[in-house]
CSV table of C-alpha atoms (C1' of nucleotides) in Angstrom, one decimal:
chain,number,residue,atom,x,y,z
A,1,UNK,CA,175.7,33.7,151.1
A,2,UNK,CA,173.6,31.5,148.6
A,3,UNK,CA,170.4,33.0,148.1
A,4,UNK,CA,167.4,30.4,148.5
A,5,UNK,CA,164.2,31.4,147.6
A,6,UNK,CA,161.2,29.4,147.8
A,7,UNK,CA,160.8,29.3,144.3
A,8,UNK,CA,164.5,28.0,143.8
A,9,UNK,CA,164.2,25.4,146.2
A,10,UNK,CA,164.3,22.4,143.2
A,11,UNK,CA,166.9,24.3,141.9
A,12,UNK,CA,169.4,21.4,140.7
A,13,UNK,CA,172.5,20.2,143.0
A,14,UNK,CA,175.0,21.5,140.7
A,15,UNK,CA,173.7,24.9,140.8
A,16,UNK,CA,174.5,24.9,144.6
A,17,UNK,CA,177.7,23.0,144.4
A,18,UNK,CA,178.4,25.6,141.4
A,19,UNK,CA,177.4,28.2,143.6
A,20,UNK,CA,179.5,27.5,146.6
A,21,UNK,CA,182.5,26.7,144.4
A,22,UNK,CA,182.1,30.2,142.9
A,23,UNK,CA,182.8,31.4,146.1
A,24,UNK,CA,186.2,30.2,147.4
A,25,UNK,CA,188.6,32.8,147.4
A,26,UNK,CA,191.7,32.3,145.3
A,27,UNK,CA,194.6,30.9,147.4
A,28,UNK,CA,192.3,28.5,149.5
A,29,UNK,CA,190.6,25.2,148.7
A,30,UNK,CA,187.9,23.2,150.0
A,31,UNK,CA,186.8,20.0,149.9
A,32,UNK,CA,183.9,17.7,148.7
A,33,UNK,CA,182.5,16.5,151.6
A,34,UNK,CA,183.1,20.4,153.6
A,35,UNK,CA,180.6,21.2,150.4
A,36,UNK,CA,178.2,18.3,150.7
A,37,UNK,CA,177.8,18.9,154.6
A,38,UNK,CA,176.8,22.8,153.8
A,39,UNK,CA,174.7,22.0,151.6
A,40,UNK,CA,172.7,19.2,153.9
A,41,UNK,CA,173.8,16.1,152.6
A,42,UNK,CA,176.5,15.0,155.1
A,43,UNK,CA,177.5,11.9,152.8
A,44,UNK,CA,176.9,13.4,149.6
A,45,UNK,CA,180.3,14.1,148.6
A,46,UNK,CA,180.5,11.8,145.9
A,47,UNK,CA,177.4,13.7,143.6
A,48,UNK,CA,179.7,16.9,144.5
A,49,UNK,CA,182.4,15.5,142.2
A,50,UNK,CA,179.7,14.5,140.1
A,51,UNK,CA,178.9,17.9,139.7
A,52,UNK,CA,182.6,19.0,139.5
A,53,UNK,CA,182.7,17.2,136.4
A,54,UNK,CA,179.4,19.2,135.1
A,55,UNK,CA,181.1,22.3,135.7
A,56,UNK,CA,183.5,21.6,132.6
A,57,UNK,CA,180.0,22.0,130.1
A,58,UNK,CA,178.7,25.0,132.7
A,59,UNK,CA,178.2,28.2,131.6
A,60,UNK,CA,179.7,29.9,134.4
A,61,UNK,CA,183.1,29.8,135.5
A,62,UNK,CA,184.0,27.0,138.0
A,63,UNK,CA,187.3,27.0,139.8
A,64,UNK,CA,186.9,23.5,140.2
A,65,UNK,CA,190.8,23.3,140.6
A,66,UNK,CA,190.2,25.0,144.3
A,67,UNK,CA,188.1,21.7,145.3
A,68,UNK,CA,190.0,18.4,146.3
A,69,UNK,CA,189.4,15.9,148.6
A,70,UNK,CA,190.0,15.5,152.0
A,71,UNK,CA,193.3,14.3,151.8
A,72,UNK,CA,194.6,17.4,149.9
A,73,UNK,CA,195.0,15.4,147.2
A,74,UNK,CA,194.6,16.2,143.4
A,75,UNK,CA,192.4,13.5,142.7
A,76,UNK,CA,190.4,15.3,139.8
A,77,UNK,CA,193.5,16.7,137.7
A,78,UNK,CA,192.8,13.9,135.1
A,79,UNK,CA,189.3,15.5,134.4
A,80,UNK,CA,191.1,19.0,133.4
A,81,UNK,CA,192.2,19.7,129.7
A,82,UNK,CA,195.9,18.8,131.0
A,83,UNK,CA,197.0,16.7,133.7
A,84,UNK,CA,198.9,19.5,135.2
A,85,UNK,CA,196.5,22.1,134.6
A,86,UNK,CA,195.2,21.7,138.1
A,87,UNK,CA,198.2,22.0,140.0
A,88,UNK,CA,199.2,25.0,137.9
A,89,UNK,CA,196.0,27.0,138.5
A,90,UNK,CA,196.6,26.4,141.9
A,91,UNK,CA,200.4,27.2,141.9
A,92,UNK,CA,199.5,30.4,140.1
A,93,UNK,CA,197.5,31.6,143.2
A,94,UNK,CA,200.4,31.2,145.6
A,95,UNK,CA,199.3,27.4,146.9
A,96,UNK,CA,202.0,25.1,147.2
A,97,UNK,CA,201.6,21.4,145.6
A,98,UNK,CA,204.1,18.5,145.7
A,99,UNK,CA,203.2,15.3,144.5
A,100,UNK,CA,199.1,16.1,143.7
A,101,UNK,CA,199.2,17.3,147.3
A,102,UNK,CA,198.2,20.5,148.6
A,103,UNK,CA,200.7,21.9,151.1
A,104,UNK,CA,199.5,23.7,154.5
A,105,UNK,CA,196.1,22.1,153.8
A,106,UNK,CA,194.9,22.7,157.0
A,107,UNK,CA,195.8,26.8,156.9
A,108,UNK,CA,194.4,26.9,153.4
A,109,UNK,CA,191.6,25.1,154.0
A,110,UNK,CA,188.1,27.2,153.3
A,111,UNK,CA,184.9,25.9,155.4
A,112,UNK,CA,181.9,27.2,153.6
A,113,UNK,CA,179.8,25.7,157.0
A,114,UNK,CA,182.0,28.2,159.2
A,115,UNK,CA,182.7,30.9,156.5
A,116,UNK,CA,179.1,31.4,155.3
A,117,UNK,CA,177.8,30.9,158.4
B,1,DT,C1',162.8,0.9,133.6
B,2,DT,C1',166.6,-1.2,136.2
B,3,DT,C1',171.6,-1.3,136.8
B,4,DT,C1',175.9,0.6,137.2
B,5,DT,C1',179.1,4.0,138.0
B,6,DG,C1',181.2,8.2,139.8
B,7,DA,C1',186.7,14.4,140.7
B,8,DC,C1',184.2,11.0,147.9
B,9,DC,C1',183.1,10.6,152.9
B,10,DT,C1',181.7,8.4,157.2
B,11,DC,C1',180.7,4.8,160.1
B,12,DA,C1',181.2,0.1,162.0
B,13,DG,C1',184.1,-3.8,163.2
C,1,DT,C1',194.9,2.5,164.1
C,2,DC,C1',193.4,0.4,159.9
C,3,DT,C1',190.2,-1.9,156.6
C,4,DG,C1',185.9,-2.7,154.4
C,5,DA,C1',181.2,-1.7,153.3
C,6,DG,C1',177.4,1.5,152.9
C,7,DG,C1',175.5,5.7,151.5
C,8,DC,C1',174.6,10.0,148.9
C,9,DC,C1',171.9,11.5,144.0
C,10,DA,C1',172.0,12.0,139.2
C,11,DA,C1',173.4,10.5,134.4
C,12,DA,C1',174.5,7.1,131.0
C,13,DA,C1',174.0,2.3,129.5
DNA sequence: TTTTTGACCTCAG
DNA sequence: TCTGAGGCCAAAA
């Protein structure tokens, strides 16, 4: 859960997307627009990756490699130090990629609208 | 200050 | 079913 005080409420939609990235377990992805739609903007999907590419210069860690889009597919892995860097992060937590494209997407697929309630 | 551009998604035709 | 345009919001030009 994503605390939301009152006094965070301008707090900056990377933080949120940050946040919720932070909290997919290792072996699952998500998605942009699964992110977008929990955090209220249905449509927003495309400032999510903006803020994917923020996370590289965060402070925190991001395991940006666990978002993709709806597709399955890659499409970020050239915006990672390597090319492969992506698939291999992924690979190292038992998920499956052939061709930039996440096998079993729909099993390992991790709704933060239905998993954070 | 206005315009353009994104690691995308959804809706209308 | 498939294709094209619009929309989301912030940063860089």
């Amino acid at each position: 859960m994503i605390p939301r005080n009152p006094t965070e409420a301008h707090r900056n939609f990377f933080q949120e997307v940050h946040e919720v990235v932070r909290l997919v377990p290792p072996g699952r992805v998500t998605t942009y627009g699964a992110i977008a739609h929990y955090l209220g903007s249905r449509r927003g999907a495309r400032m999510v990756g903006w803020a994917m590419m923020a996370a590289h210069t965060a402070t925190a860690y991001v395991p940006a490699h666990r978002v993709i889009n709806r597709n399955g597919q890659l499409t970020g892995r050239q915006h990672f130090a390597t090319p492969t860097a992506m698939q291999q992060a992924l690979e190292a937590e038992g998920v499956v990629v052939v061709e930039d494209e996440v096998q079993d997407f729909k099993t390992r697929f991790w709704d933060p609208t239905t998993e954070l309630e």
